[in-house]
mmCIF file of C-alpha atoms in Angstrom:
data_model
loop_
_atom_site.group_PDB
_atom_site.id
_atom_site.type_symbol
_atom_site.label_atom_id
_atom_site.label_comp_id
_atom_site.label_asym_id
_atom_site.label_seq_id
_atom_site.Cartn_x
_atom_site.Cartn_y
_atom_site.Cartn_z
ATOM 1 C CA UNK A 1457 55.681 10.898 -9.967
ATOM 2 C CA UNK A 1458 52.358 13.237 -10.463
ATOM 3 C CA UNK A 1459 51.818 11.211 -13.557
ATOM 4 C CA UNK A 1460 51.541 7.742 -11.221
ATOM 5 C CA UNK A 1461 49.529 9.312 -8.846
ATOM 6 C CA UNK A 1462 47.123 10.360 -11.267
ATOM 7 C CA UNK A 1463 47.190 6.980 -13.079
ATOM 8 C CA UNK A 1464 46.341 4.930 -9.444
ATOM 9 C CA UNK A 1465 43.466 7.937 -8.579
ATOM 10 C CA UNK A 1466 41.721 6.755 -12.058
ATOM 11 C CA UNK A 1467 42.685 3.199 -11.400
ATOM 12 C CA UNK A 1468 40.781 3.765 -8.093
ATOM 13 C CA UNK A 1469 37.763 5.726 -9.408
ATOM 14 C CA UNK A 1470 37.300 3.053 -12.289
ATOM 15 C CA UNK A 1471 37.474 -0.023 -9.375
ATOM 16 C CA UNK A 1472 34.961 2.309 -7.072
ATOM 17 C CA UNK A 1473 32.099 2.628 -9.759
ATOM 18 C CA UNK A 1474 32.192 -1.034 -11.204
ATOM 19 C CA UNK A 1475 29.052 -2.907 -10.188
ATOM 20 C CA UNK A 1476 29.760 -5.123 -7.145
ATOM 21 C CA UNK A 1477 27.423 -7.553 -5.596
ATOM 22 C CA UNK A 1478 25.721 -6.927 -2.935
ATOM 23 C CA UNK A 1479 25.938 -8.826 0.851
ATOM 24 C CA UNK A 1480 25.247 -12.281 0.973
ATOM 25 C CA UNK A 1481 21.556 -13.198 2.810
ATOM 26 C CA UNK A 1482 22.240 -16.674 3.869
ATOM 27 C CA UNK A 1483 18.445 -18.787 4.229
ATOM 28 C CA UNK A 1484 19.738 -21.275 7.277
ATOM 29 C CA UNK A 1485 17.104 -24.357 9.052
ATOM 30 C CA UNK A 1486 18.458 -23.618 12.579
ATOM 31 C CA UNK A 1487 22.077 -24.317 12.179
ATOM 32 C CA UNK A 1488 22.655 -25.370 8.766
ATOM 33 C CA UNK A 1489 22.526 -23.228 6.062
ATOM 34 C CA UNK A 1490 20.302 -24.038 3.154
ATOM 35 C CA UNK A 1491 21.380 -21.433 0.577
ATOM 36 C CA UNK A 1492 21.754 -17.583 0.043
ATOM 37 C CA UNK A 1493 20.658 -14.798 -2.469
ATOM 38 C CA UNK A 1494 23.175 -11.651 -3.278
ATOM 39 C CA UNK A 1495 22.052 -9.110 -5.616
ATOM 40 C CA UNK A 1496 23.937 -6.408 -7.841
ATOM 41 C CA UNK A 1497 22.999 -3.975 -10.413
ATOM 42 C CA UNK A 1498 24.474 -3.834 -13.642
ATOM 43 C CA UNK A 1499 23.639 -1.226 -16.022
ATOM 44 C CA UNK A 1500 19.681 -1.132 -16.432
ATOM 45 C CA UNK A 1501 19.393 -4.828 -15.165
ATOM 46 C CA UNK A 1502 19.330 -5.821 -11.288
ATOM 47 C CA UNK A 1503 20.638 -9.746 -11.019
ATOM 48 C CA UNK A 1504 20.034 -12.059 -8.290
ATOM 49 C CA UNK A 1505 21.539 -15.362 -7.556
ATOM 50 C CA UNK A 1506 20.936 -18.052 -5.540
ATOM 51 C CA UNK A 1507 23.377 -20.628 -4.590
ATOM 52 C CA UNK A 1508 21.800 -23.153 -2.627
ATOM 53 C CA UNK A 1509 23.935 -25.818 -0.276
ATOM 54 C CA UNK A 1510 24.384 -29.472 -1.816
ATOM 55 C CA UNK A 1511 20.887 -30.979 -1.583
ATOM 56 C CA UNK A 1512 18.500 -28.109 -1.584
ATOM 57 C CA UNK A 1513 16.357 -26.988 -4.616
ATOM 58 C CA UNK A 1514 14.018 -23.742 -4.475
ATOM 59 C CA UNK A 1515 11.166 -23.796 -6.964
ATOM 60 C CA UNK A 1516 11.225 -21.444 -10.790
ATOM 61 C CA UNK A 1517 9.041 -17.963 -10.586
ATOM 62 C CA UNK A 1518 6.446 -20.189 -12.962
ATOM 63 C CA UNK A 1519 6.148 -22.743 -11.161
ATOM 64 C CA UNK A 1520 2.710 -23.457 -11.022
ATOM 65 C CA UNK A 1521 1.997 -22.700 -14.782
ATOM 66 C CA UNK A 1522 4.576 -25.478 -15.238
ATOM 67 C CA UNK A 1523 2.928 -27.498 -13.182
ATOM 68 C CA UNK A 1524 -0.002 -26.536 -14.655
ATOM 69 C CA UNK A 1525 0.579 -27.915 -17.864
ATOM 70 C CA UNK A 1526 2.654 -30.942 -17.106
ATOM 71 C CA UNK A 1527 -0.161 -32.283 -14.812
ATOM 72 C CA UNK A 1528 -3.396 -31.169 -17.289
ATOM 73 C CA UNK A 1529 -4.824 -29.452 -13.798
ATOM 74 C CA UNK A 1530 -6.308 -26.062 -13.332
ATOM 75 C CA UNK A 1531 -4.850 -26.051 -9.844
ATOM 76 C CA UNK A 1532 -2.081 -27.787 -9.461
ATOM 77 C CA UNK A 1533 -0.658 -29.066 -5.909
ATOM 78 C CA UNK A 1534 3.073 -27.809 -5.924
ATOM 79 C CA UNK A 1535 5.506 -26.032 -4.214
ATOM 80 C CA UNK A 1536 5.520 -22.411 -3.849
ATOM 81 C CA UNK A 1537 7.022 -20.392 -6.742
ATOM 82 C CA UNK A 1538 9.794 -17.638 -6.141
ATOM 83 C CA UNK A 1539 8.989 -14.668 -5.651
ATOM 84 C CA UNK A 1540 10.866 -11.259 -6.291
ATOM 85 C CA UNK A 1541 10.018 -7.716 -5.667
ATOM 86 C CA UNK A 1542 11.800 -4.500 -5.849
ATOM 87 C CA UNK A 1543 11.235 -1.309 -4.558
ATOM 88 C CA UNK A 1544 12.958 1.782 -3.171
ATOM 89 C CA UNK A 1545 15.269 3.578 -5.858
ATOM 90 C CA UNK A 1546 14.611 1.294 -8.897
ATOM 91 C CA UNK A 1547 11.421 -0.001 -10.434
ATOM 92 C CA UNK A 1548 11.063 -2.834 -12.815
ATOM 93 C CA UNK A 1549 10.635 -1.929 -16.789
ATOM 94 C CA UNK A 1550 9.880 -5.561 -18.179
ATOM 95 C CA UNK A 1551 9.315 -9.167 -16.632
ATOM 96 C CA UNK A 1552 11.931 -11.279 -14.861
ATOM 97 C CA UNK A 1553 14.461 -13.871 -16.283
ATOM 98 C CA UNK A 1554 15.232 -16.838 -14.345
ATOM 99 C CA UNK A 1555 17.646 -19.457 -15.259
ATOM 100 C CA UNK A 1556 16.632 -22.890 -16.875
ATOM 101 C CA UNK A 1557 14.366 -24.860 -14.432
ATOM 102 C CA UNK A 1558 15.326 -28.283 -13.744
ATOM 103 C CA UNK A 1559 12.172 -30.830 -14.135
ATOM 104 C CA UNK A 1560 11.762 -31.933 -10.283
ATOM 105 C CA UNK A 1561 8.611 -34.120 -10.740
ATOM 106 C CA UNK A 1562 7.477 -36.863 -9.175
ATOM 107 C CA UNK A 1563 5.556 -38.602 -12.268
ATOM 108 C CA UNK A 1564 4.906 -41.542 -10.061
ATOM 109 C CA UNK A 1565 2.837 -39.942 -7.557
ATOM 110 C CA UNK A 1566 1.860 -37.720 -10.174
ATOM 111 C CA UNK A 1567 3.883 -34.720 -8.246
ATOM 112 C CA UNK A 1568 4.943 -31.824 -11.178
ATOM 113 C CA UNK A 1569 7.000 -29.094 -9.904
ATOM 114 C CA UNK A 1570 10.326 -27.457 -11.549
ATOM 115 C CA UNK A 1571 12.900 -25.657 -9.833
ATOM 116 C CA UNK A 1572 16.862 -24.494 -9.426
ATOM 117 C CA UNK A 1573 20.142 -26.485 -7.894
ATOM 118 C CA UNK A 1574 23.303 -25.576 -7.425
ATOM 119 C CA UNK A 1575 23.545 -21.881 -8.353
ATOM 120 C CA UNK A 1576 20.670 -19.974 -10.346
ATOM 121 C CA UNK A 1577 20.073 -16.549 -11.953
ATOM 122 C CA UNK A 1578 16.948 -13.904 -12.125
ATOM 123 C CA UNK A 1579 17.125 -11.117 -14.083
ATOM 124 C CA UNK A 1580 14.725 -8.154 -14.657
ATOM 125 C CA UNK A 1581 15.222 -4.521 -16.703
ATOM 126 C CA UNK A 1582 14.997 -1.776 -14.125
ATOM 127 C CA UNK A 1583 14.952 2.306 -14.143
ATOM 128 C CA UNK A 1584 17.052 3.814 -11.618
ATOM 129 C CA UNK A 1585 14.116 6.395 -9.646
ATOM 130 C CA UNK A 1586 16.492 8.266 -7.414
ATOM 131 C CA UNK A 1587 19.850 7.729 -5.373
ATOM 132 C CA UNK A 1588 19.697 5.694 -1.846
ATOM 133 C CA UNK A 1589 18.858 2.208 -1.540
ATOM 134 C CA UNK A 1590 16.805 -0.439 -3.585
ATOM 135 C CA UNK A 1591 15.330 -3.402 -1.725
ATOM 136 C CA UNK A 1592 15.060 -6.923 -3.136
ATOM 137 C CA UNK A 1593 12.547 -8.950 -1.698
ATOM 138 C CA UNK A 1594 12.531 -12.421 -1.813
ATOM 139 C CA UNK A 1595 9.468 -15.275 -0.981
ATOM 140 C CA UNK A 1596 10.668 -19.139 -1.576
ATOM 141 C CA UNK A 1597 10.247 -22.208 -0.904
ATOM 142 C CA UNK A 1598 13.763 -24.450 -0.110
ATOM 143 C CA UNK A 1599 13.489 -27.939 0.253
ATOM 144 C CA UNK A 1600 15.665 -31.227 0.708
ATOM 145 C CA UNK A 1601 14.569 -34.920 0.462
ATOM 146 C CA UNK A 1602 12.929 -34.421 3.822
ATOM 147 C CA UNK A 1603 12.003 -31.030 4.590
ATOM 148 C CA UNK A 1604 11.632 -27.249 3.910
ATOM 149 C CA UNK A 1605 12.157 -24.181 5.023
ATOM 150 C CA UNK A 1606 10.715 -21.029 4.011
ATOM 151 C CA UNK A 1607 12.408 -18.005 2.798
ATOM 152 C CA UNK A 1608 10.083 -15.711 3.859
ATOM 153 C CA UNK A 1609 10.825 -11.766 3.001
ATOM 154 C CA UNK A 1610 14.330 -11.710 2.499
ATOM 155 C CA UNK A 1611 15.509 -8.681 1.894
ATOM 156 C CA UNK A 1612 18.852 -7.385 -0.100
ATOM 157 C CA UNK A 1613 19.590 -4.101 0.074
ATOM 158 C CA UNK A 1614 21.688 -2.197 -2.591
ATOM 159 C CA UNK A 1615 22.873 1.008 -3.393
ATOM 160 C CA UNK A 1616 21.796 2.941 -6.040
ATOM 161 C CA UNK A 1617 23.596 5.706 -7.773
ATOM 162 C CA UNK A 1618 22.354 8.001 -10.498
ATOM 163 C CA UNK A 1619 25.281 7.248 -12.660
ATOM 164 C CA UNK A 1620 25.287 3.378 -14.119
ATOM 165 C CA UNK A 1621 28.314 1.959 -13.524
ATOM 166 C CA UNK A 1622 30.657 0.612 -16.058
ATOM 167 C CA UNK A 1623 30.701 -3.329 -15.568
ATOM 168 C CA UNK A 1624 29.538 -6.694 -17.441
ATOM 169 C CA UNK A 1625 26.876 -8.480 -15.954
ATOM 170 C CA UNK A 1626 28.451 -11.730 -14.016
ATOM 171 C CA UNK A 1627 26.214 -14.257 -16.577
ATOM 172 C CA UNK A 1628 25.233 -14.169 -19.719
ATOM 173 C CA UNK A 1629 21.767 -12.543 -19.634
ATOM 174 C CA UNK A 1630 20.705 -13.737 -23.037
ATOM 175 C CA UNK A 1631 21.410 -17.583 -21.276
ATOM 176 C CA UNK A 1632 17.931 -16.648 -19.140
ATOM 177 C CA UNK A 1633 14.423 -17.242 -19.711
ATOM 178 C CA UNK A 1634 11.454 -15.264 -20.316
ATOM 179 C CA UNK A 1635 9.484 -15.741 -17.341
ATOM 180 C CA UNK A 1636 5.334 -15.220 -19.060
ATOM 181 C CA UNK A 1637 3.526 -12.075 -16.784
ATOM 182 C CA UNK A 1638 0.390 -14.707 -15.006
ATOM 183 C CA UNK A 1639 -1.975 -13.590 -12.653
ATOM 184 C CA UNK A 1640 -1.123 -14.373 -8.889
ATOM 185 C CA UNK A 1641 -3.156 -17.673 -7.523
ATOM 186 C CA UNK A 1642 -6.097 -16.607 -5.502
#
């Protein structure tokens, strides 16, 4: 009997310090929801997704380099890239990852832009400052065939513990791109 008890108090302990994702932030154009971002932290590596509702696309965190090279143009017109910041009790120790951008363009109109469906990953290496709370901060553009709404500092909040906790990331991280370090657009 004390030997079961002590088997279901590790059993709990090991299920109470695996990583677990954070709340879902749902992005919604009055009624309808367009997609949402949840967030967890997984050893030294903080992972967000975004699942976006059928028919909505956000735009890659490079977006306008892309765009910069497919259309030849110092300053591209496209939609606005995504944006992700963290702060609180972790700090980021190397550049994002972000899933493989789909190719969005309009080549007849001569419209370049690249971007995520469906569901899509970022990934960045972080250090773990203190205990308490991290925020994820999120600045995006989501768009249909006919319209867009902004997602305009969303934030994610999640815990942070000085010990990492014992858990596979959800994805493959290796599956992600390098997202290049450019200079914000003036």
């Amino acid at each position: 009997m004390k030997t079961t008890r002590i088997a279901i108090g590790l059993l709990l302990i090991s299920f109470t310090a695996a990583a677990e994702w954070s709340e879902s932030q749902d992005v919604r154009m009055r009624r309808d929801k367009v997609m949402s971002y949840r967030a967890i932290l997984v050893g030294d590596s903080v992972i967000v997704e975004a699942r976006h509702e059928a028919g909505w696309h956000t735009y890659a965190m490079d977006n306008v380099r892309r765009a910069r090279e497919a259309s030849g143009k110092e300053k591209p017109e496209c939609e606005l890239p995504t944006v992700i910041e963290v702060s609180g009790a972790l700090t980021l120790d190397g550049p994002w990852y972000q899933s493989e951008p789909t190719d969005l363009s309009n080549t007849d109109i001569k419209w370049y832009t690249f971007g995520f469906e469906g569901t899509s990953y970022f990934a960045a290496k972080v250090k773990r400052e203190n205990e308490g709370d991290a925020t994820i901060r999120i600045d995006a553009q989501a768009c249909n065939a006919s319209k867009c709404s902004m997602v305009d500092g969303l934030e994610i909040v999640l815990p942070v513990t000085a010990q990492e906790a014992d858990a596979q990331p959800p994805i493959a991280l290796e599956s992600l791109i390098e997202v290049p370090n450019e200079l914000p657009e003036e």
